[in-house]
Coordinates of C-alpha atoms in Angstrom, one line a residue:
M13 CA 202.7 193.9 -138.6
N14 CA 202.7 190.4 -139.9
T15 CA 202.2 188.2 -136.9
R16 CA 201.8 184.9 -138.7
G17 CA 205.5 184.4 -138.8
D18 CA 205.6 184.4 -135.0
Y19 CA 204.0 180.9 -134.8
A20 CA 205.9 177.7 -135.5
H21 CA 204.6 175.6 -138.2
P22 CA 202.5 172.8 -136.6
E23 CA 203.6 169.1 -137.0
P24 CA 201.2 166.7 -138.6
V25 CA 199.3 164.5 -136.0
A26 CA 199.8 160.7 -136.4
A27 CA 196.8 158.5 -136.8
A28 CA 195.7 156.5 -133.6
T29 CA 196.5 152.7 -133.6
V30 CA 193.8 150.3 -132.2
A31 CA 194.8 146.8 -131.1
V32 CA 192.1 144.1 -131.5
V33 CA 192.5 141.1 -129.2
T34 CA 190.9 137.9 -130.5
P35 CA 190.3 135.3 -127.8
P36 CA 191.4 131.7 -128.6
P37 CA 188.6 129.2 -129.2
V38 CA 187.4 127.3 -126.1
V39 CA 188.1 123.6 -126.3
D40 CA 186.3 121.3 -123.7
L41 CA 188.8 119.0 -122.1
P42 CA 187.7 115.4 -121.8
R43 CA 186.2 114.7 -118.3
E44 CA 187.9 112.0 -116.3
S45 CA 185.4 109.7 -114.5
A46 CA 186.0 109.4 -110.8
V47 CA 185.0 105.7 -110.9
S48 CA 186.7 103.1 -113.0
W49 CA 184.1 100.4 -113.2
G50 CA 186.2 98.1 -115.4
A51 CA 188.9 98.0 -112.7
I52 CA 186.3 97.5 -110.0
L53 CA 184.6 94.6 -111.8
A54 CA 188.0 93.0 -112.6
G55 CA 189.0 93.1 -109.0
A56 CA 185.7 91.8 -107.7
I57 CA 185.6 88.8 -110.1
A58 CA 189.2 87.9 -109.2
A59 CA 188.3 88.2 -105.4
A60 CA 185.2 86.1 -105.8
A61 CA 187.0 83.4 -107.8
L62 CA 189.8 83.2 -105.2
S63 CA 187.3 83.0 -102.4
L64 CA 185.5 80.1 -104.0
I65 CA 188.7 78.2 -104.6
L66 CA 189.9 78.8 -101.0
V67 CA 186.5 77.8 -99.5
I68 CA 186.5 74.6 -101.5
L69 CA 190.0 73.8 -100.4
G70 CA 189.0 74.6 -96.8
V71 CA 186.1 72.2 -97.0
G72 CA 188.3 69.4 -98.2
L73 CA 190.9 70.0 -95.5
G74 CA 188.2 70.2 -92.8
L75 CA 186.6 67.0 -93.9
S76 CA 189.9 65.2 -94.0
S77 CA 190.7 66.3 -90.5
V78 CA 187.6 65.0 -88.7
S79 CA 186.5 61.4 -88.2
P80 CA 183.4 59.7 -86.7
W81 CA 185.6 57.2 -85.0
S82 CA 186.7 57.7 -81.4
F83 CA 190.2 59.1 -80.7
E84 CA 190.7 59.9 -84.4
G85 CA 190.7 63.3 -86.0
V86 CA 190.7 66.7 -84.4
T87 CA 188.4 67.8 -81.6
A88 CA 185.4 70.0 -82.2
E89 CA 187.1 73.0 -80.5
T90 CA 190.2 72.6 -82.7
F91 CA 188.0 72.2 -85.8
G92 CA 186.0 75.4 -84.9
W93 CA 189.1 77.6 -84.4
S94 CA 190.7 76.2 -87.5
S95 CA 187.6 77.1 -89.5
I96 CA 187.7 80.6 -88.2
A97 CA 191.4 81.0 -89.0
W98 CA 190.9 79.7 -92.6
L99 CA 187.9 82.0 -93.2
T100 CA 189.9 84.9 -92.0
F101 CA 192.9 84.0 -94.3
T102 CA 190.4 83.6 -97.2
A103 CA 189.0 87.0 -96.6
I104 CA 192.4 88.6 -96.4
A105 CA 193.8 86.9 -99.5
A106 CA 190.8 87.4 -101.7
S107 CA 190.1 91.0 -100.6
G108 CA 193.7 91.9 -100.9
L109 CA 193.9 90.6 -104.5
G110 CA 190.6 92.3 -105.5
G111 CA 191.5 95.6 -104.0
Y112 CA 195.0 95.7 -105.5
L113 CA 193.7 95.0 -109.0
A114 CA 191.0 97.6 -108.6
G115 CA 193.6 100.2 -107.7
R116 CA 196.2 99.1 -110.2
L117 CA 193.9 98.9 -113.2
R118 CA 192.1 102.1 -112.7
T119 CA 192.3 105.2 -115.0
K120 CA 195.3 107.5 -114.3
W121 CA 194.0 110.7 -112.9
S122 CA 195.8 114.0 -113.6
N123 CA 195.8 117.3 -111.8
L124 CA 194.4 115.8 -108.6
H125 CA 195.4 116.5 -105.0
G126 CA 197.0 113.6 -103.2
D127 CA 194.2 113.3 -100.7
E128 CA 191.6 113.1 -103.4
T129 CA 193.6 110.3 -105.2
Y130 CA 193.9 108.4 -101.9
F131 CA 190.1 108.7 -101.3
R132 CA 189.3 107.5 -104.7
D133 CA 191.6 104.5 -104.4
T134 CA 190.1 103.6 -101.1
A135 CA 186.6 103.9 -102.5
H136 CA 187.6 101.7 -105.4
G137 CA 188.9 99.0 -103.1
F138 CA 185.8 99.1 -100.9
V139 CA 183.4 98.9 -103.9
S140 CA 185.4 96.1 -105.3
W141 CA 185.1 94.2 -102.0
A142 CA 181.3 94.9 -101.9
V143 CA 180.8 93.5 -105.4
A144 CA 183.0 90.5 -104.7
T145 CA 181.0 89.8 -101.5
L146 CA 177.7 89.8 -103.3
L147 CA 179.1 87.6 -106.1
T148 CA 180.4 85.1 -103.5
A149 CA 177.1 85.1 -101.6
A150 CA 175.3 84.5 -104.9
L151 CA 177.6 81.6 -105.7
L152 CA 177.5 80.0 -102.2
T153 CA 173.9 80.8 -101.3
S154 CA 173.0 77.2 -100.5
A155 CA 176.2 76.5 -98.7
I156 CA 176.2 79.6 -96.5
G157 CA 172.5 79.2 -95.8
G158 CA 173.0 75.6 -94.8
I159 CA 175.9 76.5 -92.5
L160 CA 174.3 79.4 -90.8
G161 CA 170.8 78.1 -90.8
A162 CA 171.6 74.6 -89.5
G163 CA 172.1 75.8 -86.0
A164 CA 168.9 77.8 -86.0
K165 CA 166.9 74.9 -87.4
V166 CA 168.4 72.4 -84.9
A167 CA 167.7 74.8 -82.1
G168 CA 164.1 75.3 -83.0
A169 CA 163.5 71.6 -83.6
T170 CA 165.2 70.5 -80.4
A171 CA 163.4 73.2 -78.4
G172 CA 160.1 72.1 -79.7
A173 CA 161.0 68.5 -79.0
A174 CA 162.0 69.4 -75.4
A175 CA 158.7 71.2 -74.9
S176 CA 156.6 68.3 -76.2
T177 CA 158.6 65.3 -75.2
A178 CA 156.1 64.0 -72.6
G179 CA 153.1 65.0 -74.8
G180 CA 154.5 63.3 -77.9
I181 CA 155.2 60.1 -76.0
A182 CA 151.7 60.2 -74.4
A183 CA 150.0 60.7 -77.8
A184 CA 152.1 58.1 -79.5
G185 CA 151.5 55.6 -76.7
A186 CA 147.8 56.2 -76.7
G187 CA 147.6 55.8 -80.4
S188 CA 149.5 52.5 -80.2
A189 CA 147.3 51.3 -77.4
A190 CA 144.2 52.2 -79.3
M191 CA 145.4 50.1 -82.3
G192 CA 145.8 47.1 -80.1
T193 CA 149.5 46.7 -80.8
E194 CA 152.1 45.8 -78.2
E195 CA 154.6 48.2 -79.6
G196 CA 154.7 51.7 -78.1
D197 CA 156.9 54.4 -76.7
V198 CA 156.4 53.2 -73.1
Q199 CA 156.2 49.5 -73.9
Y200 CA 159.6 48.9 -72.3
W201 CA 158.3 50.3 -69.0
V202 CA 155.2 48.2 -69.3
D203 CA 157.3 45.1 -69.9
S204 CA 159.4 46.0 -66.8
L205 CA 156.3 45.9 -64.7
F206 CA 155.4 42.3 -65.7
R207 CA 158.9 40.8 -65.4
A208 CA 158.9 37.5 -63.6
N209 CA 159.9 37.6 -60.0
P210 CA 162.6 35.0 -59.5
T211 CA 161.7 34.7 -55.7
A212 CA 158.0 34.2 -56.3
A213 CA 156.7 30.7 -56.1
Q214 CA 155.8 29.3 -59.6
P215 CA 152.4 27.8 -59.9
A216 CA 152.3 24.1 -60.4
P217 CA 151.2 23.0 -63.8
P218 CA 147.8 21.4 -63.9
V219 CA 147.5 17.6 -64.2
G220 CA 144.8 15.4 -65.7
P221 CA 142.9 15.6 -68.9
A222 CA 143.2 19.4 -68.9
D223 CA 147.0 19.2 -69.1
A224 CA 148.1 20.1 -72.6
A225 CA 151.0 17.6 -72.5
A226 CA 148.8 14.7 -71.3
P227 CA 147.9 12.1 -73.8
P228 CA 144.3 12.1 -75.0
A229 CA 141.8 10.1 -73.1
P230 CA 140.8 6.8 -74.6
P231 CA 137.5 6.8 -76.4
V232 CA 134.5 5.9 -74.3
N233 CA 132.1 3.5 -76.1
G234 CA 133.9 4.1 -79.3
A235 CA 133.1 7.8 -79.4
P236 CA 136.0 10.2 -80.1
P237 CA 137.0 12.6 -77.4
P238 CA 135.9 16.2 -77.6
P239 CA 138.4 18.6 -79.3
R240 CA 140.9 20.1 -76.9
P241 CA 141.3 23.9 -76.8
M242 CA 144.6 25.4 -77.9
P243 CA 146.8 25.6 -74.8
G244 CA 147.3 29.1 -73.4
A245 CA 145.3 31.0 -76.1
D246 CA 143.1 32.7 -73.6
R247 CA 146.0 33.5 -71.4
R248 CA 147.9 35.3 -74.2
A249 CA 144.8 37.3 -75.1
D250 CA 144.2 38.3 -71.5
S251 CA 147.9 39.3 -71.1
R252 CA 147.7 41.4 -74.3
E253 CA 144.6 43.2 -73.0
V254 CA 146.1 43.8 -69.6
R255 CA 149.3 45.3 -71.1
T256 CA 147.3 47.5 -73.4
E257 CA 145.3 48.8 -70.4
V258 CA 148.5 49.4 -68.4
N259 CA 150.0 51.2 -71.4
R260 CA 147.0 53.6 -71.4
I261 CA 147.2 54.2 -67.7
I262 CA 150.9 55.0 -67.8
V263 CA 150.5 57.3 -70.8
N264 CA 147.6 59.1 -69.1
S265 CA 149.7 59.6 -65.9
L266 CA 152.4 61.4 -67.9
K267 CA 150.0 64.3 -68.3
S268 CA 150.3 65.2 -64.6
D269 CA 153.2 65.3 -62.2
T270 CA 152.3 62.1 -60.4
M271 CA 150.2 59.0 -61.0
D272 CA 146.8 58.9 -59.4
P273 CA 146.9 56.7 -56.2
A274 CA 143.9 54.7 -57.4
D275 CA 145.8 53.9 -60.6
T276 CA 148.9 53.0 -58.7
Q277 CA 146.9 50.6 -56.5
Y278 CA 145.1 49.1 -59.6
L279 CA 148.4 48.6 -61.4
G280 CA 149.8 46.9 -58.3
Q281 CA 146.9 44.4 -58.4
L282 CA 147.5 43.7 -62.1
V283 CA 151.2 43.2 -61.6
A284 CA 150.6 40.9 -58.6
A285 CA 148.1 38.8 -60.5
Q286 CA 150.4 38.4 -63.5
T287 CA 153.7 37.9 -61.7
G288 CA 152.7 36.1 -58.5
M289 CA 154.2 38.9 -56.3
S290 CA 152.5 40.2 -53.2
Q291 CA 150.4 43.4 -53.4
A292 CA 153.1 45.4 -51.5
E293 CA 155.9 44.2 -53.8
A294 CA 153.8 44.8 -56.9
Q295 CA 152.9 48.3 -55.8
S296 CA 156.5 49.1 -54.9
R297 CA 157.5 48.0 -58.4
V298 CA 154.9 50.3 -59.9
T299 CA 156.2 53.2 -58.0
D300 CA 159.8 52.4 -58.9
V301 CA 159.0 52.1 -62.6
Q302 CA 157.1 55.5 -62.5
T303 CA 160.1 57.1 -60.8
R304 CA 162.6 55.8 -63.4
L305 CA 160.3 56.7 -66.3
R306 CA 159.9 60.3 -65.2
A307 CA 163.6 60.5 -64.6
A308 CA 164.3 59.3 -68.1
L309 CA 161.9 61.9 -69.5
D310 CA 163.5 64.6 -67.5
N311 CA 166.9 63.5 -68.7
A312 CA 165.7 63.6 -72.3
K313 CA 164.3 67.1 -71.9
Q314 CA 167.6 68.3 -70.4
Q315 CA 169.6 66.8 -73.2
A316 CA 167.3 68.4 -75.8
K317 CA 167.6 71.8 -74.1
Q318 CA 171.3 71.4 -73.9
A319 CA 171.5 70.6 -77.6
A320 CA 169.3 73.6 -78.4
D321 CA 171.6 75.9 -76.3
D322 CA 174.7 74.5 -77.9
A323 CA 173.3 75.1 -81.3
R324 CA 172.3 78.6 -80.4
K325 CA 175.8 79.4 -79.2
A326 CA 177.4 77.9 -82.2
T327 CA 175.1 79.9 -84.5
A328 CA 175.8 83.2 -82.6
Y329 CA 179.6 82.6 -82.6
A330 CA 179.5 81.8 -86.4
A331 CA 177.6 85.0 -87.2
L332 CA 179.8 87.2 -85.1
W333 CA 183.0 85.8 -86.5
L334 CA 181.6 86.1 -90.1
F335 CA 180.9 89.7 -89.4
I336 CA 184.4 90.3 -88.1
T337 CA 185.8 88.5 -91.1
L338 CA 183.8 90.7 -93.5
L339 CA 185.1 93.8 -91.8
I340 CA 188.7 92.6 -92.1
G341 CA 188.1 91.9 -95.8
A342 CA 186.7 95.4 -96.4
F343 CA 189.7 97.0 -94.7
I344 CA 192.3 94.9 -96.5
A345 CA 190.6 95.6 -99.9
S346 CA 190.6 99.4 -99.3
L347 CA 194.2 99.4 -98.2
S348 CA 195.4 97.2 -101.1
A349 CA 193.6 99.5 -103.5
T350 CA 195.7 102.4 -102.3
W351 CA 198.9 100.4 -102.8
G352 CA 197.8 99.5 -106.3
G353 CA 196.8 103.0 -107.2
R354 CA 200.2 104.3 -106.0
R355 CA 201.9 101.9 -108.3
R356 CA 199.6 103.0 -111.1
D357 CA 200.6 106.6 -110.8
L358 CA 204.4 106.0 -110.9

């Protein structure tokens, strides 16, 4: 039995097809920088230039509004508040311009989330404000240092003067007395001690050949009279020595709270001898002059301390307001940069 016819003829098997996938070439996309330094520098330069212009304008307006004459110009309080307002306006205007330019001129970023774009614009405005602040400080180093350092210098000088007022007067007076001059820091008070007493009896002028105004005596036996001394020469010398000694005594008394009683009595004797006053009146004058001199010194110390305190307060207020103004400028610059960046992406 032929069994080969029982099977169907097999069909030919098709060849297998293999698909080969070739990957496309990898191309590196250009990386976008997160910081546009060109836009930052442009905004900073514009802000610094506008700040310089407005500061110069403010100086001119301020100087034109004040006057050394009485009842002319604005008061010191008005001038201070006007300066603060102008500095605040300068910071807002310059920072706003610099921040807006930094945001508007930056590179356009693609495929970024809105929050990331907002953060980058804010950072651009802040960095632009920082660069502009440094440029302005570099341009106005002397002016800013003079304005802020004047108060501190005056405070230190006046405080030192207040601490050494009595000592300085004493040293100067002692040096003047040692040089034999009649000019000194306490010479006014010395003169007030020896002022003539209008109620005191004036000594009668001497008469006879010793009188300076008397005619010369006729020659005796043809011999010329002896030369007559210069009138009052010794008296002026004695008065100068007395005043120099009194100056030294007063200067030495300033080193303590009160004058030594022995010095007070001695000065009373000198005043009585020079003015014709009684000892009691002369000693009373010495005490009165001492009281007024110490009151004047205390008043000078108080004025120096008050000036130092006013300078300290002015410096502190100026520093605090400058700090607030800088913060306002930083905020305005960052906010303006977001506005400029939003316009850039339209």
